[in-house]
CSV table of C-alpha atoms in Angstrom, one decimal:
chain,number,residue,atom,x,y,z
A,1,UNK,CA,194.6,93.0,108.2
A,2,UNK,CA,198.1,94.9,108.2
A,3,UNK,CA,200.5,94.8,106.2
A,4,UNK,CA,204.0,92.8,106.5
A,5,UNK,CA,206.1,95.5,108.5
A,6,UNK,CA,204.3,97.3,111.7
A,7,UNK,CA,202.7,100.5,111.1
A,8,UNK,CA,203.8,103.3,113.5
A,9,UNK,CA,201.3,105.2,115.7
A,10,UNK,CA,201.2,107.8,112.2
A,11,UNK,CA,200.7,105.6,109.4
A,12,UNK,CA,197.9,103.8,111.2
A,13,UNK,CA,196.3,107.3,111.8
A,14,UNK,CA,197.3,108.4,108.1
A,15,UNK,CA,195.4,105.2,106.7
A,16,UNK,CA,192.2,105.7,109.2
A,17,UNK,CA,192.3,109.3,108.6
A,18,UNK,CA,191.7,108.2,104.6
A,19,UNK,CA,189.4,105.5,104.7
A,20,UNK,CA,185.4,105.9,103.3
A,21,UNK,CA,182.8,106.3,106.2
A,22,UNK,CA,185.0,106.8,109.1
A,23,UNK,CA,184.3,110.6,110.1
A,24,UNK,CA,186.1,112.0,113.5
A,25,UNK,CA,183.5,111.6,115.8
A,26,UNK,CA,183.6,107.7,114.7
A,27,UNK,CA,187.0,107.4,114.9
A,28,UNK,CA,187.0,108.9,118.3
A,29,UNK,CA,184.9,106.1,119.2
A,30,UNK,CA,187.4,104.0,117.7
A,31,UNK,CA,190.2,105.2,119.6
A,32,UNK,CA,188.5,105.3,123.3
A,33,UNK,CA,187.4,102.0,122.5
A,34,UNK,CA,190.6,100.6,121.8
A,35,UNK,CA,193.0,102.4,123.9
A,36,UNK,CA,194.1,105.2,121.7
A,37,UNK,CA,195.7,102.4,119.3
A,38,UNK,CA,195.2,103.1,116.0
A,39,UNK,CA,197.1,99.5,115.4
A,40,UNK,CA,194.9,97.5,117.5
A,41,UNK,CA,191.6,99.3,115.4
A,42,UNK,CA,193.2,97.8,112.2
A,43,UNK,CA,194.0,94.5,113.5
A,44,UNK,CA,190.8,94.2,115.1
A,45,UNK,CA,187.8,91.5,114.8
A,46,UNK,CA,185.0,92.1,112.9
A,47,UNK,CA,182.8,91.4,116.8
A,48,UNK,CA,185.0,94.2,118.0
A,49,UNK,CA,184.9,96.7,116.2
A,50,UNK,CA,181.1,96.2,116.2
A,51,UNK,CA,180.9,96.5,119.6
A,52,UNK,CA,181.6,100.6,118.9
A,53,UNK,CA,178.5,102.5,119.0
A,54,UNK,CA,177.4,103.6,115.1
A,55,UNK,CA,180.2,100.5,113.6
A,56,UNK,CA,178.4,98.6,111.3
A,57,UNK,CA,179.2,95.4,109.2
A,58,UNK,CA,180.1,97.4,106.3
A,59,UNK,CA,182.0,100.0,108.0
A,60,UNK,CA,183.5,96.5,110.0
A,61,UNK,CA,184.7,95.4,106.2
A,62,UNK,CA,186.3,98.4,105.3
A,63,UNK,CA,188.6,98.7,108.2
A,64,UNK,CA,189.3,95.2,108.1
A,65,UNK,CA,190.4,95.4,104.7
A,66,UNK,CA,191.7,98.6,105.2
A,67,UNK,CA,195.0,97.9,102.6
A,68,UNK,CA,191.7,97.7,99.5
A,69,UNK,CA,190.4,101.5,100.3
A,70,UNK,CA,193.8,103.6,101.1
A,71,UNK,CA,196.9,103.1,99.7
A,72,UNK,CA,199.1,103.9,102.1
A,73,UNK,CA,202.4,103.4,100.0
A,74,UNK,CA,200.5,105.6,97.5
A,75,UNK,CA,199.9,108.7,100.4
A,76,UNK,CA,203.2,108.5,101.8
A,77,UNK,CA,205.0,108.6,98.4
A,78,UNK,CA,202.3,111.8,97.3
A,79,UNK,CA,203.6,113.3,100.8
A,80,UNK,CA,207.5,112.8,100.2
A,81,UNK,CA,206.7,114.7,96.7
A,82,UNK,CA,204.8,118.0,97.8
A,83,UNK,CA,207.3,118.4,100.4
A,84,UNK,CA,203.8,117.9,102.8
A,85,UNK,CA,203.9,116.0,106.1
A,86,UNK,CA,201.0,114.6,108.4
A,87,UNK,CA,200.6,115.6,111.6
A,88,UNK,CA,198.7,113.1,114.1
A,89,UNK,CA,196.9,114.6,117.1
A,90,UNK,CA,199.2,113.3,119.4
A,91,UNK,CA,202.4,115.2,117.8
A,92,UNK,CA,203.2,118.5,119.1
A,93,UNK,CA,202.7,120.2,115.8
A,94,UNK,CA,199.4,120.0,116.0
A,95,UNK,CA,197.6,122.6,117.0
A,96,UNK,CA,196.8,123.1,120.4
A,97,UNK,CA,192.9,124.8,120.0
A,98,UNK,CA,192.4,122.5,117.7
A,99,UNK,CA,192.7,120.3,120.0
A,100,UNK,CA,190.1,121.6,122.1
A,101,UNK,CA,187.0,120.8,119.4
A,102,UNK,CA,184.7,118.2,120.0
A,103,UNK,CA,185.6,116.2,116.7
A,104,UNK,CA,189.4,117.2,116.0
A,105,UNK,CA,190.5,115.6,113.0
A,106,UNK,CA,193.2,112.0,113.5
A,107,UNK,CA,195.7,114.3,111.7
A,108,UNK,CA,196.5,117.3,109.2
A,109,UNK,CA,198.3,117.2,105.9
A,110,UNK,CA,201.0,120.4,106.2
A,111,UNK,CA,202.6,121.5,103.9
A,112,UNK,CA,204.9,125.1,104.9
A,113,UNK,CA,207.5,125.6,107.3
A,114,UNK,CA,205.1,127.5,110.0
A,115,UNK,CA,203.4,125.5,112.8
A,116,UNK,CA,201.0,127.5,114.1
A,117,UNK,CA,200.8,128.4,117.8
A,118,UNK,CA,198.0,129.5,120.2
A,119,UNK,CA,198.0,133.3,119.3
A,120,UNK,CA,196.0,133.2,116.2
A,121,UNK,CA,192.6,134.4,115.0
A,122,UNK,CA,190.8,133.8,111.9
A,123,UNK,CA,189.2,136.2,109.6
A,124,UNK,CA,186.7,135.1,107.3
A,125,UNK,CA,183.8,136.4,105.2
A,126,UNK,CA,182.0,136.2,101.8
A,127,UNK,CA,183.0,135.1,98.8
A,128,UNK,CA,181.3,138.1,97.0
A,129,UNK,CA,182.4,141.4,98.7
A,130,UNK,CA,182.8,145.1,98.5
A,131,UNK,CA,186.1,147.2,98.0
A,132,UNK,CA,184.7,148.4,102.0
A,133,UNK,CA,184.9,144.4,102.8
A,134,UNK,CA,188.3,143.9,101.5
A,135,UNK,CA,190.2,147.0,102.3
A,136,UNK,CA,189.4,145.8,106.0
A,137,UNK,CA,190.0,141.9,106.1
A,138,UNK,CA,193.6,143.5,104.8
A,139,UNK,CA,194.1,145.9,107.5
A,140,UNK,CA,193.0,143.7,109.9
A,141,UNK,CA,195.0,141.0,109.0
A,142,UNK,CA,198.0,143.0,108.7
A,143,UNK,CA,197.2,144.2,112.1
A,144,UNK,CA,197.2,141.0,113.7
A,145,UNK,CA,200.2,140.6,112.2
A,146,UNK,CA,202.4,143.0,113.7
A,147,UNK,CA,201.1,142.5,117.0
A,148,UNK,CA,202.0,138.8,116.9
A,149,UNK,CA,199.2,136.9,115.7
A,150,UNK,CA,199.0,134.5,112.9
A,151,UNK,CA,195.2,134.9,110.6
A,152,UNK,CA,194.0,132.1,109.8
A,153,UNK,CA,191.4,131.5,107.1
A,154,UNK,CA,190.2,129.5,103.7
A,155,UNK,CA,191.6,130.4,101.0
A,156,UNK,CA,188.7,131.3,99.5
A,157,UNK,CA,187.5,134.0,96.8
A,158,UNK,CA,186.7,137.5,98.2
A,159,UNK,CA,187.7,138.4,102.4
A,160,UNK,CA,189.9,134.8,102.7
A,161,UNK,CA,191.7,136.1,99.6
A,162,UNK,CA,192.6,139.5,101.2
A,163,UNK,CA,193.2,138.2,104.7
A,164,UNK,CA,196.2,136.0,103.5
A,165,UNK,CA,197.0,138.7,100.9
A,166,UNK,CA,197.5,140.9,103.4
A,167,UNK,CA,199.3,139.1,105.3
A,168,UNK,CA,201.4,138.1,102.6
A,169,UNK,CA,202.4,141.5,101.7
A,170,UNK,CA,204.1,142.6,105.1
A,171,UNK,CA,206.0,139.5,105.4
A,172,UNK,CA,203.4,137.7,108.4
A,173,UNK,CA,202.3,134.0,109.3
A,174,UNK,CA,199.2,133.5,108.0
A,175,UNK,CA,197.5,129.2,108.2
A,176,UNK,CA,194.8,128.3,104.7
A,177,UNK,CA,192.9,125.4,105.7
A,178,UNK,CA,191.6,124.7,102.7
A,179,UNK,CA,188.3,122.3,101.9
A,180,UNK,CA,190.1,120.0,99.6
A,181,UNK,CA,193.5,117.7,99.4
A,182,UNK,CA,197.0,120.2,100.3
A,183,UNK,CA,197.5,119.4,96.5
A,184,UNK,CA,194.7,120.6,94.8
A,185,UNK,CA,194.6,124.9,94.4
A,186,UNK,CA,191.4,125.9,95.0
A,187,UNK,CA,190.0,128.2,93.4
A,188,UNK,CA,192.2,128.2,90.3
A,189,UNK,CA,193.5,131.5,90.1
A,190,UNK,CA,195.1,131.9,94.0
A,191,UNK,CA,197.8,129.9,92.6
A,192,UNK,CA,200.5,132.3,93.2
A,193,UNK,CA,198.7,133.1,97.0
A,194,UNK,CA,198.9,129.0,97.4
A,195,UNK,CA,202.8,128.7,96.8
A,196,UNK,CA,203.7,132.3,98.8
A,197,UNK,CA,201.7,130.7,101.7
A,198,UNK,CA,203.4,127.2,100.8
A,199,UNK,CA,206.8,129.3,101.5
A,200,UNK,CA,206.5,130.6,104.8
A,201,UNK,CA,202.8,129.8,105.7
A,202,UNK,CA,200.7,126.4,106.3
A,203,UNK,CA,198.6,124.8,103.9
A,204,UNK,CA,196.3,122.5,106.2
A,205,UNK,CA,193.2,119.9,105.3
A,206,UNK,CA,192.4,116.7,107.3
A,207,UNK,CA,191.3,115.4,103.4
A,208,UNK,CA,193.4,112.9,101.4
A,209,UNK,CA,195.4,114.3,98.5
A,210,UNK,CA,193.0,114.5,95.1
A,211,UNK,CA,189.8,115.2,97.7
A,212,UNK,CA,187.8,117.6,96.0
A,213,UNK,CA,186.4,120.9,97.3
A,214,UNK,CA,182.6,120.1,97.7
A,215,UNK,CA,179.7,121.6,99.8
A,216,UNK,CA,180.4,118.6,102.1
A,217,UNK,CA,183.8,119.6,102.6
A,218,UNK,CA,183.3,123.0,102.7
A,219,UNK,CA,181.9,123.0,106.2
A,220,UNK,CA,184.0,120.8,107.4
A,221,UNK,CA,186.9,123.4,106.6
A,222,UNK,CA,184.7,125.6,108.7
A,223,UNK,CA,184.7,123.8,111.4
A,224,UNK,CA,188.7,123.1,111.8
A,225,UNK,CA,188.5,127.3,110.8
A,226,UNK,CA,187.1,128.1,114.0
A,227,UNK,CA,189.2,125.1,115.6
A,228,UNK,CA,192.4,126.6,115.1
A,229,UNK,CA,191.6,130.1,116.1
A,230,UNK,CA,192.0,131.6,119.9
A,231,UNK,CA,188.3,134.4,118.2
A,232,UNK,CA,187.0,134.6,115.2
A,233,UNK,CA,186.3,137.9,112.9
A,234,UNK,CA,183.8,137.9,110.4
A,235,UNK,CA,184.2,141.0,108.0
A,236,UNK,CA,181.4,140.5,105.9
A,237,UNK,CA,178.8,137.9,104.5
A,238,UNK,CA,175.0,137.4,104.1
A,239,UNK,CA,172.4,135.4,106.0
A,240,UNK,CA,173.2,132.6,104.3
A,241,UNK,CA,177.2,132.5,103.8
A,242,UNK,CA,179.5,129.6,104.7
A,243,UNK,CA,181.0,132.1,107.0
A,244,UNK,CA,178.0,132.1,109.4
A,245,UNK,CA,178.7,127.9,109.2
A,246,UNK,CA,182.5,129.4,110.8
A,247,UNK,CA,181.1,131.9,113.6
A,248,UNK,CA,178.1,129.3,115.4
A,249,UNK,CA,181.5,126.6,114.9
A,250,UNK,CA,183.1,129.5,117.3
A,251,UNK,CA,180.0,129.9,119.3
A,252,UNK,CA,179.8,126.5,120.0
A,253,UNK,CA,183.2,126.3,120.9
A,254,UNK,CA,182.8,128.8,123.2
A,255,UNK,CA,185.4,130.7,121.7
A,256,UNK,CA,184.9,135.2,121.4
A,257,UNK,CA,183.6,136.2,118.2
A,258,UNK,CA,183.8,139.7,115.9
A,259,UNK,CA,181.9,141.1,113.5
A,260,UNK,CA,182.8,143.5,111.5
A,261,UNK,CA,179.7,146.3,110.4
A,262,UNK,CA,178.7,147.5,107.6
A,263,UNK,CA,175.8,149.9,105.3
A,264,UNK,CA,171.8,148.7,107.2
A,265,UNK,CA,171.5,148.9,103.0
A,266,UNK,CA,174.3,146.1,102.1
A,267,UNK,CA,173.7,142.5,101.7
A,268,UNK,CA,177.4,141.6,102.5
A,269,UNK,CA,176.9,142.6,105.8
A,270,UNK,CA,173.4,141.7,106.9
A,271,UNK,CA,175.0,138.7,108.1
A,272,UNK,CA,177.7,140.6,110.6
A,273,UNK,CA,174.9,142.8,111.4
A,274,UNK,CA,172.5,139.6,112.7
A,275,UNK,CA,175.7,137.9,114.1
A,276,UNK,CA,176.0,141.7,116.5
A,277,UNK,CA,172.1,141.4,117.5
A,278,UNK,CA,173.0,137.7,118.6
A,279,UNK,CA,176.1,138.6,121.1
A,280,UNK,CA,178.9,138.8,118.7
A,281,UNK,CA,181.0,141.9,119.5
A,282,UNK,CA,181.0,144.6,117.6
A,283,UNK,CA,185.0,145.3,115.7
A,284,UNK,CA,185.4,148.5,115.0
A,285,UNK,CA,189.2,148.4,114.8
A,286,UNK,CA,191.9,146.0,116.4
A,287,UNK,CA,191.8,147.6,119.7
A,288,UNK,CA,188.8,146.2,120.1
A,289,UNK,CA,189.8,142.5,119.3
A,290,UNK,CA,192.8,143.7,122.1
A,291,UNK,CA,190.6,144.8,124.5
A,292,UNK,CA,188.6,141.7,124.8
A,293,UNK,CA,191.6,138.8,124.3
A,294,UNK,CA,193.9,141.4,126.9
A,295,UNK,CA,196.8,140.8,125.2
A,296,UNK,CA,199.2,143.9,125.8
A,297,UNK,CA,196.8,144.8,128.8
A,298,UNK,CA,197.7,145.1,132.5
A,299,UNK,CA,195.6,142.0,133.4
A,300,UNK,CA,196.5,139.1,130.9
A,301,UNK,CA,193.7,136.8,131.4
A,302,UNK,CA,193.8,132.6,130.1
A,303,UNK,CA,191.9,132.2,126.3
A,304,UNK,CA,191.0,128.7,128.0
A,305,UNK,CA,193.5,127.1,125.7
A,306,UNK,CA,195.9,124.5,126.4
A,307,UNK,CA,199.5,124.9,127.2
A,308,UNK,CA,202.3,122.7,126.4
A,309,UNK,CA,201.7,120.5,129.4
A,310,UNK,CA,198.1,119.3,127.8
A,311,UNK,CA,196.3,120.8,130.8
A,312,UNK,CA,193.2,123.0,130.9
A,313,UNK,CA,194.3,126.8,132.4
A,314,UNK,CA,191.7,127.6,134.9
A,315,UNK,CA,191.4,131.3,137.2
A,316,UNK,CA,193.9,131.5,140.2
A,317,UNK,CA,192.6,133.1,143.1
A,318,UNK,CA,194.4,136.4,142.1
A,319,UNK,CA,192.8,136.1,138.8
A,320,UNK,CA,189.0,135.4,140.5
A,321,UNK,CA,189.8,138.1,142.8
A,322,UNK,CA,190.8,140.8,139.7
A,323,UNK,CA,187.6,139.9,138.6
A,324,UNK,CA,185.7,141.4,141.4
A,325,UNK,CA,186.9,144.6,141.9
A,326,UNK,CA,185.2,147.7,141.1
A,327,UNK,CA,182.0,145.9,141.1
A,328,UNK,CA,178.6,147.3,143.5
A,329,UNK,CA,177.2,144.7,145.7
A,330,UNK,CA,174.8,143.3,143.1
A,331,UNK,CA,176.9,143.1,140.4
A,332,UNK,CA,179.4,141.0,142.6
A,333,UNK,CA,176.1,138.6,143.1
A,334,UNK,CA,175.8,138.0,140.0
A,335,UNK,CA,178.9,138.1,138.3
A,336,UNK,CA,180.2,135.2,140.7
A,337,UNK,CA,178.7,132.4,139.9
A,338,UNK,CA,180.2,133.4,136.2
A,339,UNK,CA,183.5,133.7,137.1
A,340,UNK,CA,184.7,129.8,137.1
A,341,UNK,CA,183.1,129.8,133.2
A,342,UNK,CA,179.7,128.7,133.2
A,343,UNK,CA,177.2,130.0,131.0
A,344,UNK,CA,174.2,130.6,133.0
A,345,UNK,CA,170.8,132.1,131.5
A,346,UNK,CA,169.3,135.4,133.3
A,347,UNK,CA,166.5,132.8,134.8
A,348,UNK,CA,169.0,130.8,136.1
A,349,UNK,CA,170.9,133.6,137.9
A,350,UNK,CA,168.0,134.5,139.7
A,351,UNK,CA,167.7,131.1,140.9
A,352,UNK,CA,171.2,131.4,142.0
A,353,UNK,CA,171.3,134.9,143.2
A,354,UNK,CA,168.3,135.0,144.7
A,355,UNK,CA,167.6,138.8,143.5
A,356,UNK,CA,164.6,139.9,142.1
A,357,UNK,CA,164.0,139.4,137.8
A,358,UNK,CA,164.6,142.7,137.4
A,359,UNK,CA,167.6,143.6,139.1
A,360,UNK,CA,169.2,141.0,137.5
A,361,UNK,CA,168.5,142.4,133.9
A,362,UNK,CA,169.4,145.2,135.6
A,363,UNK,CA,172.5,144.4,136.9
A,364,UNK,CA,173.1,141.9,133.1
A,365,UNK,CA,173.2,145.1,131.6
A,366,UNK,CA,176.0,147.0,133.4
A,367,UNK,CA,177.9,144.3,133.6
A,368,UNK,CA,177.7,144.0,129.2
A,369,UNK,CA,178.1,147.5,129.5
A,370,UNK,CA,181.2,147.4,132.1
A,371,UNK,CA,182.3,144.5,129.2
A,372,UNK,CA,182.4,141.9,131.8
A,373,UNK,CA,180.0,139.2,130.7
A,374,UNK,CA,178.8,139.1,127.1
A,375,UNK,CA,175.2,137.4,126.0
A,376,UNK,CA,175.6,134.0,123.8
A,377,UNK,CA,173.7,133.6,120.2
A,378,UNK,CA,171.7,131.0,122.9
A,379,UNK,CA,170.7,133.6,125.5
A,380,UNK,CA,173.2,132.7,128.4
A,381,UNK,CA,175.8,134.7,130.1
A,382,UNK,CA,178.9,134.2,130.6
A,383,UNK,CA,182.7,135.7,131.6
A,384,UNK,CA,184.4,138.0,128.9
A,385,UNK,CA,187.4,136.0,128.8
């Protein structure tokens, strides 16, 4: 069923995004089935919809009668009243790093003039933080701003708030990804920070207006924070905090993950220490991040994100040769299978290279010390970006 006037592509995506029972993965399956035409989905027959995996009779009925479940006119009025926009995944303003994750939202609600570019870094951490963590979050955020990054965080209490506030204090760019609708201030004590970000940064949510924060929406938000950033920094976190979810998404998306060390007897740093043990990069200053991402260095390495043409950036022959410079014979042998971005376990490298196990282990250690490879949380090794 449809309105009398045909919908634009953005309107159709806005409607689909607001329907119950339709998450990003299911919506992507629908778009794949209907040639990326959201209007075709809204006007499809029940039988056509049910051909899509995990679309049952109830879900098909919701799509067929979408106007009963989502008031498009009211949502557009809310957008206008809030000074917000709905940026579809097909739009040029949609954050490019986010397009590369497994399940990017069909669209994002945005308030604010800033449209995040590729150079984004996330800072996340515990709600129950220490003075040490707060000062580190602010300092790192301000250092990132000074070298041209947009700082992404979640506007939560604790580290998120301090990271955003640090950026606002120096007039930098920051993106707040919300676990509620963009019309809701959560936590409420961040109202002034919310307003400041809306004025010069950007407030972002994939959730329709009026959606309240919940245990379900926070992990959704954490996935977006990790997806929007070229790298993520965890400043303070216990072992079960929401920041650990963001860290996991970062590793799953094959993006650099940094963790700030703290006192060994401080529970709020236990999560960071666990991440470092499992392969996160220890961060003591912004120089560690610059070195890792190769910003400002003599050899600019790609972040494996999309450029404006939408084509994935790959390593050139010259970059490949540079990667092999200053390595001895065993190091070249072990490193070469990793040059194209493959992640391989130690056993796979032993099989691939023909070297004995002890030689591969020793060589991997030297390559880690030279910061040419990193060990992931799953035990595989990969070329550092």
